[in-house]
Coordinates of C-alpha atoms in Angstrom, one line a residue:
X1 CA 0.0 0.0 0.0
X2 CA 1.2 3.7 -0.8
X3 CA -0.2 7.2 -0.4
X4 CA -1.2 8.8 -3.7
X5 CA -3.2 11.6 -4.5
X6 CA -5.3 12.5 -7.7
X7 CA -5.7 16.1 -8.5
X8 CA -8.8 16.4 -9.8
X9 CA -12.4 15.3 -8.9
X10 CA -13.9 15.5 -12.2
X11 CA -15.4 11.6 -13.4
X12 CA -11.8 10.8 -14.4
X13 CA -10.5 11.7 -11.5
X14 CA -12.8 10.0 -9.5
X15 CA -12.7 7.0 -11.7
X16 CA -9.2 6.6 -11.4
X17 CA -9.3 7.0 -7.6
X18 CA -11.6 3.9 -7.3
X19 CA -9.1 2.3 -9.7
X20 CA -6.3 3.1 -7.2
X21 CA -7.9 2.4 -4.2
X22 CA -8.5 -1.3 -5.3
X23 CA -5.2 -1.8 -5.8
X24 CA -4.7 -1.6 -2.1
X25 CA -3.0 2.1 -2.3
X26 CA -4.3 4.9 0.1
X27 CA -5.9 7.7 -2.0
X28 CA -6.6 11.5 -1.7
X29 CA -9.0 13.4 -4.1
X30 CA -8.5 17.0 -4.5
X31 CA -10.5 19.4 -5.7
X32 CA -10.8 23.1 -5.8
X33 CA -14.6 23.0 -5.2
X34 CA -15.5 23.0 -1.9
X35 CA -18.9 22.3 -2.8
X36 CA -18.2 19.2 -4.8
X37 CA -15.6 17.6 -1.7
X38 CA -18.3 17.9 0.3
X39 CA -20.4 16.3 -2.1
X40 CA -18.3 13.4 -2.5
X41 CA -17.5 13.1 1.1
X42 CA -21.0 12.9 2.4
X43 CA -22.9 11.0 0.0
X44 CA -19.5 8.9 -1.1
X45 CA -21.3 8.9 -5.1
X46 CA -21.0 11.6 -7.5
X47 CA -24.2 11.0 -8.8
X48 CA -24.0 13.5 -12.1
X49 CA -20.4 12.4 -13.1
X50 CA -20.6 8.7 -12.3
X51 CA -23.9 7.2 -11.0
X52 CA -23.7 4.1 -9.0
X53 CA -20.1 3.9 -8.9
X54 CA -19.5 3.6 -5.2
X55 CA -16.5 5.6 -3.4
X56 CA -14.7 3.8 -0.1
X57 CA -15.2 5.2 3.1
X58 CA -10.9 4.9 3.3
X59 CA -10.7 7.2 0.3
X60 CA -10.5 11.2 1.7
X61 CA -11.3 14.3 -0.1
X62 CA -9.7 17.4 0.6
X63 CA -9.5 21.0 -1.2
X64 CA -6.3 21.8 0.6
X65 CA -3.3 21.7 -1.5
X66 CA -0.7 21.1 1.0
X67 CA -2.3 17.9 2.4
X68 CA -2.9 16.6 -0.8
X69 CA 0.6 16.7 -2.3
X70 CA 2.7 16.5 0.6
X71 CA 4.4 12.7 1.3
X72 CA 3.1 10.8 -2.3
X73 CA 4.7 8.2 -3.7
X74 CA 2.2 9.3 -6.4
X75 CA 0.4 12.2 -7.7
X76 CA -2.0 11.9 -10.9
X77 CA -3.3 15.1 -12.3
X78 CA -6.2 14.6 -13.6
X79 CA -7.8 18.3 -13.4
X80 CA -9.4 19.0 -17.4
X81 CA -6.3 20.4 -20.1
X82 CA -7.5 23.9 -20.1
X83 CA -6.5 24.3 -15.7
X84 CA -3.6 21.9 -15.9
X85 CA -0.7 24.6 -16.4
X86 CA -2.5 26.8 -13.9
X87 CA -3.2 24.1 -11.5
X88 CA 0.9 22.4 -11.6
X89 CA 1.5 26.5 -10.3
X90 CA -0.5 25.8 -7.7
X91 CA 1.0 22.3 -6.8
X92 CA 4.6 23.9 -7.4
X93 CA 5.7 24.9 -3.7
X94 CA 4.3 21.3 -2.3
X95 CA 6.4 19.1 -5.1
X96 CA 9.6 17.5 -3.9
X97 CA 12.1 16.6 -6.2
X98 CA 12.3 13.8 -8.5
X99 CA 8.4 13.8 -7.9
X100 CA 6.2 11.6 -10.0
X101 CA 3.3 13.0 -11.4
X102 CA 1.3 11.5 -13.8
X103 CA -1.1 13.7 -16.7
X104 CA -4.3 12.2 -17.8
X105 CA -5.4 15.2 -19.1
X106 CA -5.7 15.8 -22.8
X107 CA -5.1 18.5 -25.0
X108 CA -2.7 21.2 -26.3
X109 CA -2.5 24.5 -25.2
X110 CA -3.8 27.1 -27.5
X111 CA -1.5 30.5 -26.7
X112 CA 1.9 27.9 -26.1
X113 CA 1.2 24.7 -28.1
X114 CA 2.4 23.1 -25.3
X115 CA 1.3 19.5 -24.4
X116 CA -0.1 18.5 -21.1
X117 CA 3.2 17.6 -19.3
X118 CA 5.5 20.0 -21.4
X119 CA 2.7 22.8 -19.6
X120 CA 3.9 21.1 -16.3
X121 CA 7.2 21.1 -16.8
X122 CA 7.4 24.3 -17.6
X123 CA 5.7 25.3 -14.1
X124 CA 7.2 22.3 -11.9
X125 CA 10.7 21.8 -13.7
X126 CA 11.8 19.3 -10.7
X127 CA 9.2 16.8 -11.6
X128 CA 8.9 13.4 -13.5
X129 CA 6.5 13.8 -15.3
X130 CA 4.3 10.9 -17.3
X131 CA 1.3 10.3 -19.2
X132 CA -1.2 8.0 -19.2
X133 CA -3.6 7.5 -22.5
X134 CA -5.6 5.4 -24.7
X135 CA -9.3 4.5 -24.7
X136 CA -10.5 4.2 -21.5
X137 CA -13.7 6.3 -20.2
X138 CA -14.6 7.2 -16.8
X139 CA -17.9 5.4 -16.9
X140 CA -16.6 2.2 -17.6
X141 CA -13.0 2.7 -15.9
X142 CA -15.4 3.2 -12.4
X143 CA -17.6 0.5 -12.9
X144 CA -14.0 -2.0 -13.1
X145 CA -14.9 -2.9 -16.9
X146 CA -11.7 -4.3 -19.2
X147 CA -9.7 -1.2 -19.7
X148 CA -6.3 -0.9 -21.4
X149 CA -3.9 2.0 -21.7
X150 CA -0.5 2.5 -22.4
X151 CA 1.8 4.9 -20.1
X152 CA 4.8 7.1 -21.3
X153 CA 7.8 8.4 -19.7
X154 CA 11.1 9.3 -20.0
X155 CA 12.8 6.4 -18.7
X156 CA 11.4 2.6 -18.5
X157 CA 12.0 2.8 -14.6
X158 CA 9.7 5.8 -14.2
X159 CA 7.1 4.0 -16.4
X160 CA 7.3 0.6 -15.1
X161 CA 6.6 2.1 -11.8
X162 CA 3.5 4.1 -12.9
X163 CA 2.1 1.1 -14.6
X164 CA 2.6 -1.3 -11.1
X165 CA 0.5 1.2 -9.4
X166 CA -2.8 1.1 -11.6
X167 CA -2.4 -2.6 -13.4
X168 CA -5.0 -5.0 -12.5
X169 CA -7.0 -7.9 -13.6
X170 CA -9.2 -5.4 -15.4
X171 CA -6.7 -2.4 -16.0
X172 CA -4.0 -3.6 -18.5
X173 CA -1.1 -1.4 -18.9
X174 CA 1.4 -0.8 -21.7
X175 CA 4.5 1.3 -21.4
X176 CA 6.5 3.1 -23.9
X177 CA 9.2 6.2 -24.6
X178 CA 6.8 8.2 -26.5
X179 CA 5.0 10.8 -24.4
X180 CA 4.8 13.4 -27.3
X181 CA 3.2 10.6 -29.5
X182 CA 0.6 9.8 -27.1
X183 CA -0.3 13.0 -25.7
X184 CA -0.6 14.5 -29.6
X185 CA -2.8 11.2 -30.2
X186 CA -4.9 11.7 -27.0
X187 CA -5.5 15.7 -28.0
X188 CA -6.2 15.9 -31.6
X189 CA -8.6 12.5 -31.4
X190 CA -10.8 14.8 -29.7
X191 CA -10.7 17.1 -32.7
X192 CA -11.5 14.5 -35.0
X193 CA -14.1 13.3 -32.6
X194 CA -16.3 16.6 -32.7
X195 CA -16.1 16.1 -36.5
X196 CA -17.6 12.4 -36.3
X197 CA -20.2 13.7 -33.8
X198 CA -21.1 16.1 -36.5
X199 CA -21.4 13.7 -39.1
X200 CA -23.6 12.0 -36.6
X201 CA -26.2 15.0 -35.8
X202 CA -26.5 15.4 -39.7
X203 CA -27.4 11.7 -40.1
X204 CA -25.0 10.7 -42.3
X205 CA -24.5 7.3 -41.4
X206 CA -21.7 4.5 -40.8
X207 CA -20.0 5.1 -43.9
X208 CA -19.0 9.2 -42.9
X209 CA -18.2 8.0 -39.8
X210 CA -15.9 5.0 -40.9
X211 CA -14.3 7.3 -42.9
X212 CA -13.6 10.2 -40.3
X213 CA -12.7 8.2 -37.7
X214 CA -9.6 6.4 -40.9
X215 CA -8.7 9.6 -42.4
X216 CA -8.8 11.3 -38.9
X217 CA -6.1 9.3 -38.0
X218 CA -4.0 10.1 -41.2
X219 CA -4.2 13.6 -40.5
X220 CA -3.1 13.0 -36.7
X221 CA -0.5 10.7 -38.1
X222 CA 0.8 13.2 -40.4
X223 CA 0.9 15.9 -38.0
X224 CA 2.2 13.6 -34.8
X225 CA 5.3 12.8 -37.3
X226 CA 6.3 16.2 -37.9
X227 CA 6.2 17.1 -34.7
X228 CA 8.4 14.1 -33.4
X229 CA 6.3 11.6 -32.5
X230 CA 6.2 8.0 -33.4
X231 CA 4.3 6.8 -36.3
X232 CA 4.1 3.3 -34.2
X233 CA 2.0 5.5 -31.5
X234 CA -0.6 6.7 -33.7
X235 CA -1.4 3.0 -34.4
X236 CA -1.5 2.0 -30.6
X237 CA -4.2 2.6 -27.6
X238 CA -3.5 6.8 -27.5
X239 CA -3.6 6.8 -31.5
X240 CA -6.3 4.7 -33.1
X241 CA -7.6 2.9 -30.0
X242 CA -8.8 5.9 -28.4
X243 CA -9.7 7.4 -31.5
X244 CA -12.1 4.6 -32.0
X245 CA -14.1 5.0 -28.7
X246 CA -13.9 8.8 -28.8
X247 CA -15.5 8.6 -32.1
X248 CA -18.1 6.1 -31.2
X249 CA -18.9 6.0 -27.5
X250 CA -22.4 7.3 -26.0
X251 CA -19.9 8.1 -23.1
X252 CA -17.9 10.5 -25.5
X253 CA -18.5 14.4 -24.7
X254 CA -16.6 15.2 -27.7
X255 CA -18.6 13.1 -30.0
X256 CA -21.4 14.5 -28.2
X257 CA -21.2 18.1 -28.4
X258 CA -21.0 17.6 -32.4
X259 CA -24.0 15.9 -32.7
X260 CA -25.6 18.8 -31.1
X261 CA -23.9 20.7 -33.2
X262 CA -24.5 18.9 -36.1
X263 CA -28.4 19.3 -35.0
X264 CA -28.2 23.3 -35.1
X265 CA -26.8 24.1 -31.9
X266 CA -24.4 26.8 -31.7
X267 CA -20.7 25.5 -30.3
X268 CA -21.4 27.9 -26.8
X269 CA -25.0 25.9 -26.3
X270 CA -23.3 22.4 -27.2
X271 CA -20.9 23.0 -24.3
X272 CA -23.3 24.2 -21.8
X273 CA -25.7 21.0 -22.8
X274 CA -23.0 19.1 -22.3
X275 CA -21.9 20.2 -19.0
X276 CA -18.6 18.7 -18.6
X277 CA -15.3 20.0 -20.4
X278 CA -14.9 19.7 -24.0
X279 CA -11.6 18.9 -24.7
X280 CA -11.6 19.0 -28.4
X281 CA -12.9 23.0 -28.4
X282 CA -10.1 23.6 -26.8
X283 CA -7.2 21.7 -28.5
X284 CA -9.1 22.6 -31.9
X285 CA -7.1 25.9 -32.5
X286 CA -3.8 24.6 -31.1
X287 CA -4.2 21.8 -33.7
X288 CA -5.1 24.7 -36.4
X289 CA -1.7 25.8 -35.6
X290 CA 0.6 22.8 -35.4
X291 CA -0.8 22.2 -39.1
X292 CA 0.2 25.6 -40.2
X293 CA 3.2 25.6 -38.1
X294 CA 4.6 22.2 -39.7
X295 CA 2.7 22.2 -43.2
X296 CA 0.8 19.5 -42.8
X297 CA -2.4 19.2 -44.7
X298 CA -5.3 18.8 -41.7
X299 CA -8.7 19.2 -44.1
X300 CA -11.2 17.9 -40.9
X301 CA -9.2 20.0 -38.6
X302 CA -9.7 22.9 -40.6
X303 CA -13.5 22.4 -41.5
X304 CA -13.9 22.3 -37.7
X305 CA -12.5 25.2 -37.2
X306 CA -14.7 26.7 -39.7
X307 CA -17.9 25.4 -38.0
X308 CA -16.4 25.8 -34.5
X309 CA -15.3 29.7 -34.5
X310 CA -16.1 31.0 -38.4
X311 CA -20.0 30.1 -37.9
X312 CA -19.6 27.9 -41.0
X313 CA -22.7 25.7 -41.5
X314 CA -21.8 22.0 -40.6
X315 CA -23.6 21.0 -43.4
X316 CA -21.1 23.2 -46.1
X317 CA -18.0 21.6 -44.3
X318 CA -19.5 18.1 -45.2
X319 CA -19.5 19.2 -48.9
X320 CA -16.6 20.9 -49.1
X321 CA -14.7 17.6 -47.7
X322 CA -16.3 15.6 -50.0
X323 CA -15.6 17.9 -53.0
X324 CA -11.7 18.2 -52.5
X325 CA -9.0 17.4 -55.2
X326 CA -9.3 14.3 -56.4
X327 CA -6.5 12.0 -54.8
X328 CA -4.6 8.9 -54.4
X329 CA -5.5 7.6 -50.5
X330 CA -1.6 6.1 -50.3
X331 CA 1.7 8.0 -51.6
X332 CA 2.9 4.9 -53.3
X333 CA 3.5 4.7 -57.4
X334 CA 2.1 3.2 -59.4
X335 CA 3.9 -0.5 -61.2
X336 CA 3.4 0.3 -64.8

């Protein structure tokens, strides 16, 4: 058994909490909220986030940051991408050195471009910082169904160590060196997500959706390459794997908020219908810009832009994808 805390009391958060604590550790939930500590605390169910899922009356919840942080063999931050750099300030004057902290967070930061752990370095430089991805929501992570992930860090020690703390008979865990690879996978699925919920609210069927979810991971592929990742990754459990699920899930906001978008609603209403954090609004910009940056050719990213911030009708992005140059789907020649 070890102390570890997890930052964060959304349903991942949570989720993962329940994870940890039947592995036998000791956990701590955080939150900022005192409202929602209290919640948690008293009735021991968050019953918005993740009905029915029990919490253990061993498990505390606290919204100071001191007793959170201070003597963990592990810390997960698991607070949504948009409050991770601001929340690793906050954490800063708590975190020893050499302290593990692992991002579950997804996203890229639209003013820096940063990913999720490069944001926490930059804040808490003394860290060892990993990430943990791949298709795995809340709703089912809670509830102990078949999960598995794949954890990266900078050296096999560091990851090994993470993955001994949440591997279980139902929580399978991978390992591997390419943090930049999973956490571009993790953020710009949720782009490509928003575009298959889209599809989804204008009823266009299996086929669209088939076909977003195969050429979505092209243009992450494209643009995870440039940028240094793996191509390996993009065809793992933070590439394709969690692509698939994001895509697809009833559980997925992402996928969610398009369909309502797809159904008229503006991006601003989708949210608030929603009412959890919509990662791919966020990351949607950033990803704009690491396509620009690196010239890589991003046509869904862009078309999402278009209907997220230009007011472009969701419907006119549809036919202006579908009415591109005409193309060859591999770069390979032809043999005679």
């Amino acid at each position: 058994m070890a102390d570890v805390s997890v930052i964060g009391a959304g349903s991942w958060g949570v989720a993962l909490a329940v994870l940890l604590h039947s592995n036998h550790h000791h956990v701590t939930v955080w939150s900022i909220d005192p409202d929602e500590i209290e919640l948690l605390d008293k009735k021991r169910e968050y019953p918005a986030k993740l009905p029915g899922v029990f919490l253990p009356d061993e498990m505390q919840f606290t919204t100071d940051m001191k007793e959170a942080l201070t003597d963990k063999a592990l810390i997960v931050l698991a607070v949504p991408s948009p409050y991770v750099r601001s929340t690793a300030a906050k954490m800063k004057p708590y975190i020893n050195d050499g302290q593990i902290i692992v991002s579950v967070a997804k996203g890229i930061e639209e003013e820096t471009l940063c990913t999720m752990s490069q944001a926490i370095l930059q804040e808490i430089p003394s860290a060892d910082v990993a990430v943990m991805s791949g298709p795995s929501h809340a709703e089912e992570v809670g509830r102990g169904l078949p999960t598995t992930v794949v954890v990266g860090a900078d050296t096999k020690k560091t990851a090994e160590y993470v993955r001994d703390f949440f591997m279980n008979t139902v929580f399978r865990v991978y390992i591997t060196p390419d943090k930049l690879g999973m956490e571009l996978g993790g953020s710009l699925k949720n782009v490509i997500a928003l575009a298959a919920g889209i599809s989804d609210g204008l009823g266009c069927g299996d086929n669209a959706k088939a076909a977003l979810i195969t050429r979505g991971i092209v243009e992450i592929t494209r643009l995870g390459i440039a940028v240094g990742g793996r191509m390996e990754t993009f065809g793992g459990l933070s590439g394709i794997g969690d692509l698939i699920v994001t895509c697809s899930s009833r559980h997925s906001r992402n996928r969610k908020a398009g369909m309502l978008i797809g159904k008229g609603y503006s991006m601003q209403e989708a949210m608030d219908e929603v009412q959890m954090v919509v990662e791919g609004v966020y990351s949607a910009k950033a990803a704009k810009a690491l396509a620009d940056k690196y010239h890589v050719q991003m046509p869904i990213v862009e078309e999402v832009n278009k209907v997220l911030f230009e007011n472009k009708e969701p419907s006119e992005s549809l036919k202006d994808l579908m009415h591109r140059d005409k193309q060859m789907e591999l770069a390979v020649p032809w043999d005679n």
